[in-house]
mmCIF file of C-alpha atoms in Angstrom:
data_model
loop_
_atom_site.group_PDB
_atom_site.id
_atom_site.type_symbol
_atom_site.label_atom_id
_atom_site.label_comp_id
_atom_site.label_asym_id
_atom_site.label_seq_id
_atom_site.Cartn_x
_atom_site.Cartn_y
_atom_site.Cartn_z
ATOM 1 C CA MET A 463 28.243 79.043 -51.432
ATOM 2 C CA SER A 464 28.067 74.813 -51.703
ATOM 3 C CA ILE A 465 25.516 73.289 -50.284
ATOM 4 C CA PRO A 466 26.476 70.122 -48.001
ATOM 5 C CA MET A 467 25.250 66.672 -49.155
ATOM 6 C CA HIS A 468 22.984 64.758 -46.408
ATOM 7 C CA PRO A 469 24.641 61.352 -45.595
ATOM 8 C CA ARG A 470 22.271 59.171 -46.945
ATOM 9 C CA LEU A 471 23.580 60.939 -50.006
ATOM 10 C CA GLN A 472 26.876 60.472 -50.168
ATOM 11 C CA PRO A 473 28.512 58.085 -52.402
ATOM 12 C CA GLN A 474 28.248 54.631 -51.554
ATOM 13 C CA SER A 475 31.346 52.483 -53.490
ATOM 14 C CA LYS A 476 34.514 53.696 -51.196
ATOM 15 C CA ALA A 477 32.067 51.771 -48.502
ATOM 16 C CA LYS A 478 31.467 48.780 -50.372
ATOM 17 C CA PHE A 479 35.054 48.403 -51.450
ATOM 18 C CA GLY A 480 35.791 48.516 -47.856
ATOM 19 C CA GLY A 481 33.740 45.611 -47.113
ATOM 20 C CA LEU A 482 35.080 44.019 -49.912
ATOM 21 C CA ALA A 483 38.354 44.386 -48.538
ATOM 22 C CA TRP A 484 37.606 43.037 -45.259
ATOM 23 C CA ALA A 485 35.928 40.217 -47.062
ATOM 24 C CA ALA A 486 39.062 39.051 -48.975
ATOM 25 C CA LEU A 487 40.920 39.167 -45.935
ATOM 26 C CA ILE A 488 38.547 37.065 -44.031
ATOM 27 C CA LEU A 489 38.845 34.718 -47.437
ATOM 28 C CA GLY A 490 42.344 35.046 -47.470
ATOM 29 C CA ILE A 491 42.795 33.791 -43.743
ATOM 30 C CA ILE A 492 40.365 30.663 -44.298
ATOM 31 C CA GLY A 493 42.379 29.562 -47.543
ATOM 32 C CA VAL A 494 45.634 29.608 -45.748
ATOM 33 C CA CYS A 495 44.705 27.809 -42.614
ATOM 34 C CA GLY A 496 42.746 25.212 -44.868
ATOM 35 C CA SER A 497 45.979 24.847 -47.610
ATOM 36 C CA PRO A 498 47.589 22.257 -45.641
ATOM 37 C CA LEU A 499 44.892 19.638 -45.554
ATOM 38 C CA PRO A 500 44.241 17.363 -48.349
ATOM 39 C CA ILE A 501 40.761 16.960 -49.404
ATOM 40 C CA LEU A 502 39.560 20.088 -47.468
ATOM 41 C CA ASN A 503 42.109 22.445 -49.311
ATOM 42 C CA ASN A 504 39.975 22.287 -52.455
ATOM 43 C CA LEU A 505 37.144 24.332 -50.540
ATOM 44 C CA THR A 506 39.377 26.727 -49.288
ATOM 45 C CA ALA A 507 41.174 27.200 -52.277
ATOM 46 C CA LEU A 508 37.916 27.862 -54.166
ATOM 47 C CA ALA A 509 37.313 30.635 -51.157
ATOM 48 C CA ALA A 510 40.569 32.023 -51.692
ATOM 49 C CA PHE A 511 40.022 32.103 -55.597
ATOM 50 C CA VAL A 512 36.917 34.233 -54.739
ATOM 51 C CA GLY A 513 38.540 36.340 -52.005
ATOM 52 C CA LEU A 514 41.591 36.893 -54.547
ATOM 53 C CA VAL A 515 38.866 38.765 -56.936
ATOM 54 C CA LEU A 516 37.267 40.577 -54.098
ATOM 55 C CA GLY A 517 40.514 41.946 -53.140
ATOM 56 C CA VAL A 518 41.940 42.902 -56.478
ATOM 57 C CA ILE A 519 38.111 45.240 -56.702
ATOM 58 C CA ALA A 520 38.648 46.747 -53.142
ATOM 59 C CA LEU A 521 41.813 47.989 -54.220
ATOM 60 C CA PHE A 522 40.445 50.518 -55.920
ATOM 61 C CA GLY A 523 38.232 51.246 -52.701
ATOM 62 C CA SER A 524 39.538 53.300 -49.408
ATOM 63 C CA LYS A 525 40.891 50.050 -47.838
ATOM 64 C CA LYS A 526 43.897 49.337 -50.284
ATOM 65 C CA VAL A 527 45.893 47.947 -47.484
ATOM 66 C CA VAL A 528 43.494 45.710 -45.965
ATOM 67 C CA ALA A 529 42.448 44.631 -49.615
ATOM 68 C CA GLY A 530 46.099 44.162 -50.702
ATOM 69 C CA ILE A 531 46.474 42.030 -47.394
ATOM 70 C CA GLY A 532 43.658 39.817 -48.094
ATOM 71 C CA SER A 533 44.970 39.232 -51.938
ATOM 72 C CA VAL A 534 48.237 38.450 -50.826
ATOM 73 C CA LEU A 535 46.493 35.823 -48.710
ATOM 74 C CA CYS A 536 44.808 34.574 -51.020
ATOM 75 C CA ILE A 537 47.607 33.758 -53.598
ATOM 76 C CA ALA A 538 49.122 32.417 -50.894
ATOM 77 C CA ALA A 539 46.382 29.824 -50.127
ATOM 78 C CA ILE A 540 46.211 29.298 -53.978
ATOM 79 C CA ALA A 541 50.062 28.266 -54.402
ATOM 80 C CA VAL A 542 50.164 26.286 -51.065
ATOM 81 C CA THR A 543 47.265 24.010 -52.299
ATOM 82 C CA VAL A 544 48.799 23.361 -54.973
ATOM 83 C CA ILE A 545 51.993 22.490 -53.778
ATOM 84 C CA ILE A 546 50.134 20.224 -51.137
ATOM 85 C CA GLN A 547 47.839 18.552 -53.587
ATOM 86 C CA GLY A 548 50.940 17.565 -55.732
ATOM 87 C CA MET A 549 52.668 16.161 -52.783
ATOM 88 C CA PHE A 550 49.434 14.163 -51.986
ATOM 89 C CA VAL A 551 49.191 12.462 -55.296
ATOM 90 C CA ARG A 552 52.960 11.398 -55.356
ATOM 91 C CA GLU A 553 52.638 10.266 -51.975
ATOM 92 C CA LEU A 554 49.053 8.157 -53.303
ATOM 93 C CA ASP A 555 51.145 7.280 -55.608
ATOM 94 C CA LYS A 556 54.118 5.378 -53.923
ATOM 95 C CA ALA A 557 51.357 4.069 -51.331
ATOM 96 C CA ILE A 558 49.141 2.629 -54.363
ATOM 97 C CA ASN A 559 52.373 0.770 -55.798
ATOM 98 C CA ASN A 560 53.611 -0.412 -52.525
ATOM 99 C CA PRO A 561 52.750 -4.401 -52.026
ATOM 100 C CA GLU A 562 52.471 -3.650 -48.270
ATOM 101 C CA PHE A 563 49.518 -1.841 -48.987
ATOM 102 C CA GLY A 564 48.206 -4.923 -51.236
ATOM 103 C CA ILE A 565 47.711 -2.918 -54.085
ATOM 104 C CA GLU A 566 50.372 -3.115 -56.568
ATOM 105 C CA GLN A 567 50.083 -1.489 -60.480
ATOM 106 C CA ASP A 568 52.348 -3.813 -62.167
ATOM 107 C CA ALA A 569 53.522 -3.424 -65.509
ATOM 108 C CA PRO A 570 51.501 -5.028 -68.343
ATOM 109 C CA SER A 571 52.234 -8.366 -69.660
ATOM 110 C CA GLU A 572 51.053 -11.382 -71.287
ATOM 111 C CA PRO A 573 47.934 -12.826 -69.728
ATOM 112 C CA ALA A 574 48.649 -16.297 -68.596
ATOM 113 C CA ARG A 575 46.344 -18.747 -69.872
ATOM 114 C CA LEU A 576 46.505 -21.898 -67.614
ATOM 115 C CA ASN A 577 43.820 -25.090 -67.412
ATOM 116 C CA PHE A 578 41.963 -25.230 -64.423
ATOM 117 C CA GLY A 579 43.780 -26.964 -61.635
ATOM 118 C CA ASP A 580 46.937 -25.243 -63.053
ATOM 119 C CA GLN A 581 48.801 -22.363 -60.448
ATOM 120 C CA HIS A 582 50.278 -19.454 -61.655
ATOM 121 C CA THR A 583 52.298 -16.796 -59.783
ATOM 122 C CA TRP A 584 51.649 -13.185 -60.057
ATOM 123 C CA ASN A 585 54.672 -10.423 -59.722
ATOM 124 C CA SER A 586 53.564 -9.689 -56.058
ATOM 125 C CA GLY A 587 54.392 -13.147 -55.352
ATOM 126 C CA GLN A 588 50.776 -14.700 -54.634
ATOM 127 C CA ALA A 589 50.130 -17.662 -56.252
ATOM 128 C CA VAL A 590 46.783 -18.783 -57.721
ATOM 129 C CA SER A 591 44.787 -21.896 -58.620
ATOM 130 C CA VAL A 592 41.231 -22.502 -59.844
ATOM 131 C CA SER A 593 39.537 -25.640 -59.736
ATOM 132 C CA ALA A 594 37.699 -27.416 -62.252
ATOM 133 C CA PRO A 595 34.259 -26.165 -62.277
ATOM 134 C CA GLU A 596 31.030 -28.284 -60.425
ATOM 135 C CA LEU A 597 27.485 -28.108 -60.763
ATOM 136 C CA HIS A 598 26.475 -26.076 -57.592
ATOM 137 C CA SER A 599 22.792 -27.128 -56.460
ATOM 138 C CA GLU A 600 20.511 -24.139 -54.730
ATOM 139 C CA THR A 601 18.558 -25.250 -51.990
ATOM 140 C CA ASN A 602 16.795 -21.905 -51.445
ATOM 141 C CA PRO A 603 13.832 -21.763 -53.509
ATOM 142 C CA PHE A 604 14.046 -18.078 -53.983
ATOM 143 C CA LEU A 605 17.887 -18.286 -55.425
ATOM 144 C CA GLN A 606 16.970 -20.267 -58.283
ATOM 145 C CA PRO A 607 18.861 -20.140 -61.507
ATOM 146 C CA LYS A 608 16.791 -18.503 -64.305
ATOM 147 C CA ASP A 609 15.065 -21.053 -66.684
ATOM 148 C CA GLY A 610 17.789 -21.902 -69.480
ATOM 149 C CA LYS A 611 20.594 -21.427 -66.789
ATOM 150 C CA ARG A 612 22.449 -23.551 -64.523
ATOM 151 C CA TYR A 613 25.101 -22.889 -61.453
ATOM 152 C CA VAL A 614 28.790 -23.546 -61.335
ATOM 153 C CA LYS A 615 31.140 -23.422 -58.171
ATOM 154 C CA VAL A 616 34.770 -23.096 -58.462
ATOM 155 C CA ASP A 617 37.224 -23.210 -55.522
ATOM 156 C CA VAL A 618 39.552 -19.883 -55.785
ATOM 157 C CA THR A 619 43.291 -20.867 -53.823
ATOM 158 C CA ILE A 620 45.654 -18.087 -52.966
ATOM 159 C CA THR A 621 49.145 -18.610 -52.067
ATOM 160 C CA ASN A 622 51.132 -15.991 -50.701
ATOM 161 C CA ASN A 623 54.637 -16.014 -51.258
ATOM 162 C CA GLY A 624 54.807 -12.446 -51.207
ATOM 163 C CA ASN A 625 56.729 -10.534 -48.336
ATOM 164 C CA SER A 626 53.795 -8.938 -46.619
ATOM 165 C CA ASP A 627 50.263 -10.336 -45.699
ATOM 166 C CA TYR A 628 47.985 -10.353 -48.747
ATOM 167 C CA SER A 629 44.275 -9.061 -48.543
ATOM 168 C CA LEU A 630 42.004 -12.111 -49.694
ATOM 169 C CA ALA A 631 38.778 -9.064 -50.327
ATOM 170 C CA GLY A 632 41.471 -7.244 -53.112
ATOM 171 C CA THR A 633 40.847 -10.231 -55.834
ATOM 172 C CA HIS A 634 38.950 -9.774 -58.230
ATOM 173 C CA VAL A 635 37.075 -13.024 -60.128
ATOM 174 C CA ASN A 636 35.236 -12.908 -63.036
ATOM 175 C CA ALA A 637 33.714 -15.450 -65.556
ATOM 176 C CA GLN A 638 32.451 -16.275 -69.143
ATOM 177 C CA HIS A 639 30.789 -19.028 -70.480
ATOM 178 C CA ASN A 640 30.618 -19.053 -74.110
ATOM 179 C CA GLY A 641 31.634 -15.987 -74.747
ATOM 180 C CA HIS A 642 28.874 -14.656 -72.476
ATOM 181 C CA VAL A 643 29.230 -12.551 -69.161
ATOM 182 C CA ALA A 644 28.678 -15.064 -66.576
ATOM 183 C CA GLN A 645 26.869 -13.231 -63.062
ATOM 184 C CA GLN A 646 27.791 -13.983 -59.919
ATOM 185 C CA ASN A 647 25.688 -15.331 -57.196
ATOM 186 C CA HIS A 648 26.598 -13.182 -54.395
ATOM 187 C CA MET A 649 24.169 -15.238 -52.172
ATOM 188 C CA ALA A 650 26.021 -18.462 -52.533
ATOM 189 C CA GLY A 651 29.693 -19.954 -52.289
ATOM 190 C CA ASP A 652 31.729 -17.535 -49.520
ATOM 191 C CA ILE A 653 30.662 -14.162 -49.871
ATOM 192 C CA LEU A 654 33.321 -11.225 -49.541
ATOM 193 C CA PRO A 655 36.088 -13.027 -47.968
ATOM 194 C CA ASP A 656 38.073 -10.797 -45.898
ATOM 195 C CA ASP A 657 40.810 -13.001 -44.481
ATOM 196 C CA ARG A 658 44.338 -11.911 -44.574
ATOM 197 C CA ILE A 659 46.939 -14.290 -45.544
ATOM 198 C CA PRO A 660 50.431 -13.996 -44.019
ATOM 199 C CA PRO A 661 53.308 -14.748 -45.531
ATOM 200 C CA GLY A 662 53.492 -18.556 -46.399
ATOM 201 C CA GLY A 663 49.909 -19.057 -45.392
ATOM 202 C CA ASN A 664 47.167 -19.926 -48.303
ATOM 203 C CA ALA A 665 43.521 -19.931 -48.123
ATOM 204 C CA THR A 666 40.743 -21.123 -50.386
ATOM 205 C CA TYR A 667 37.180 -19.888 -50.928
ATOM 206 C CA THR A 668 34.544 -21.307 -53.543
ATOM 207 C CA VAL A 669 32.789 -18.801 -56.073
ATOM 208 C CA VAL A 670 29.526 -19.716 -57.883
ATOM 209 C CA PHE A 671 28.125 -17.832 -60.956
ATOM 210 C CA GLU A 672 25.158 -18.408 -63.194
ATOM 211 C CA ILE A 673 26.163 -19.751 -66.799
ATOM 212 C CA GLY A 674 23.698 -21.230 -69.956
ATOM 213 C CA GLU A 675 22.527 -25.093 -69.445
ATOM 214 C CA GLU A 676 24.198 -25.820 -73.272
ATOM 215 C CA THR A 677 27.732 -27.281 -72.701
ATOM 216 C CA GLY A 678 30.423 -24.598 -73.487
ATOM 217 C CA GLU A 679 33.850 -23.227 -72.631
ATOM 218 C CA LEU A 680 34.361 -21.372 -69.477
ATOM 219 C CA GLN A 681 37.087 -18.905 -68.634
ATOM 220 C CA VAL A 682 37.537 -17.512 -65.059
ATOM 221 C CA SER A 683 39.911 -14.721 -64.954
ATOM 222 C CA VAL A 684 41.728 -13.958 -61.389
ATOM 223 C CA GLN A 685 43.350 -10.478 -60.741
ATOM 224 C CA PRO A 686 45.322 -9.937 -57.466
ATOM 225 C CA THR A 687 43.693 -6.700 -56.887
ATOM 226 C CA MET A 688 40.712 -4.730 -58.904
ATOM 227 C CA PHE A 689 43.355 -2.302 -59.793
ATOM 228 C CA SER A 690 45.745 -5.131 -61.332
ATOM 229 C CA GLN A 691 47.331 -5.216 -64.911
ATOM 230 C CA GLU A 692 48.316 -8.797 -64.354
ATOM 231 C CA THR A 693 45.254 -11.334 -65.145
ATOM 232 C CA THR A 694 45.352 -15.379 -65.162
ATOM 233 C CA TYR A 695 42.522 -17.040 -67.251
ATOM 234 C CA PHE A 696 41.740 -20.578 -66.221
ATOM 235 C CA ILE A 697 39.750 -22.260 -68.776
ATOM 236 C CA GLY A 698 37.874 -25.655 -69.725
ATOM 237 C CA GLN A 699 34.613 -27.140 -70.509
ATOM 238 C CA ILE A 700 31.662 -27.459 -68.720
#
C-alpha cells in the first residue's frame, strides 16, 4: 500500500512552470502594446525576448496553452518592433534629407576655397559670405586672450535663396590660423543666433576667434548644417 506524500513534499516544478507561463503571457502583452511606439519599443522588445525564453521553458510545464499564447505574443511583439523600427529609420532619413527641415545631406563635392568677401551658394540654395577678419578688442578683463594670442572677428552673412525657411542656428563655423585650430570666443560676437531666414531674406552675425599673435593664414570654414558634407572655405592673411 502506497503512502500519500505530504502536500509540502509534492514536486514544485509544475507550479513554477505555471508561473513562468503567466509571466511569458504578461510580457508578451506588454511587448505587443509597446511595439508600435518608436524608441519605447526597444524596451518592450527586450521584455518580449525575456518572455519568449520563459514561455519556451514553460511549454514543458502544466500551463502549455498559456505558455504557447505568451510565446506567440512575444514573437509577434519582436517582429512588429523590427518592422516599426525599420519604418521609423526610413522616415527619419527622409526627414533629414528634406530641405524643409533645414538639414540636408548633400553629395560630397569639391570644397569651395574663396577669398574673404566672396560669396558661395550651397546646393540647398543658401548663399554664404565671410567678411575680411578684423582685430577684436575685449573690454571685459576676465575675457582677455591668453598670452601670445589675440582676438579676430568676422561677419558671416547668409542669404536664403532656397524655397523654405533656413535656420541660422544650424550654420556651422570653424577656423584655423597657421594650421592651428582657432578656438571660438562664445562670450563675444553674436551668441548662438537662432533666427529663421525666410526665402529671399538674409542675416549677418559676428563670430570671434582666438588666434596667435604672429601674422599668418586664417581659414574660416562654413557649413549650411553640422551634418552637411558641403564646406566653404574663406582664406586670407591676418
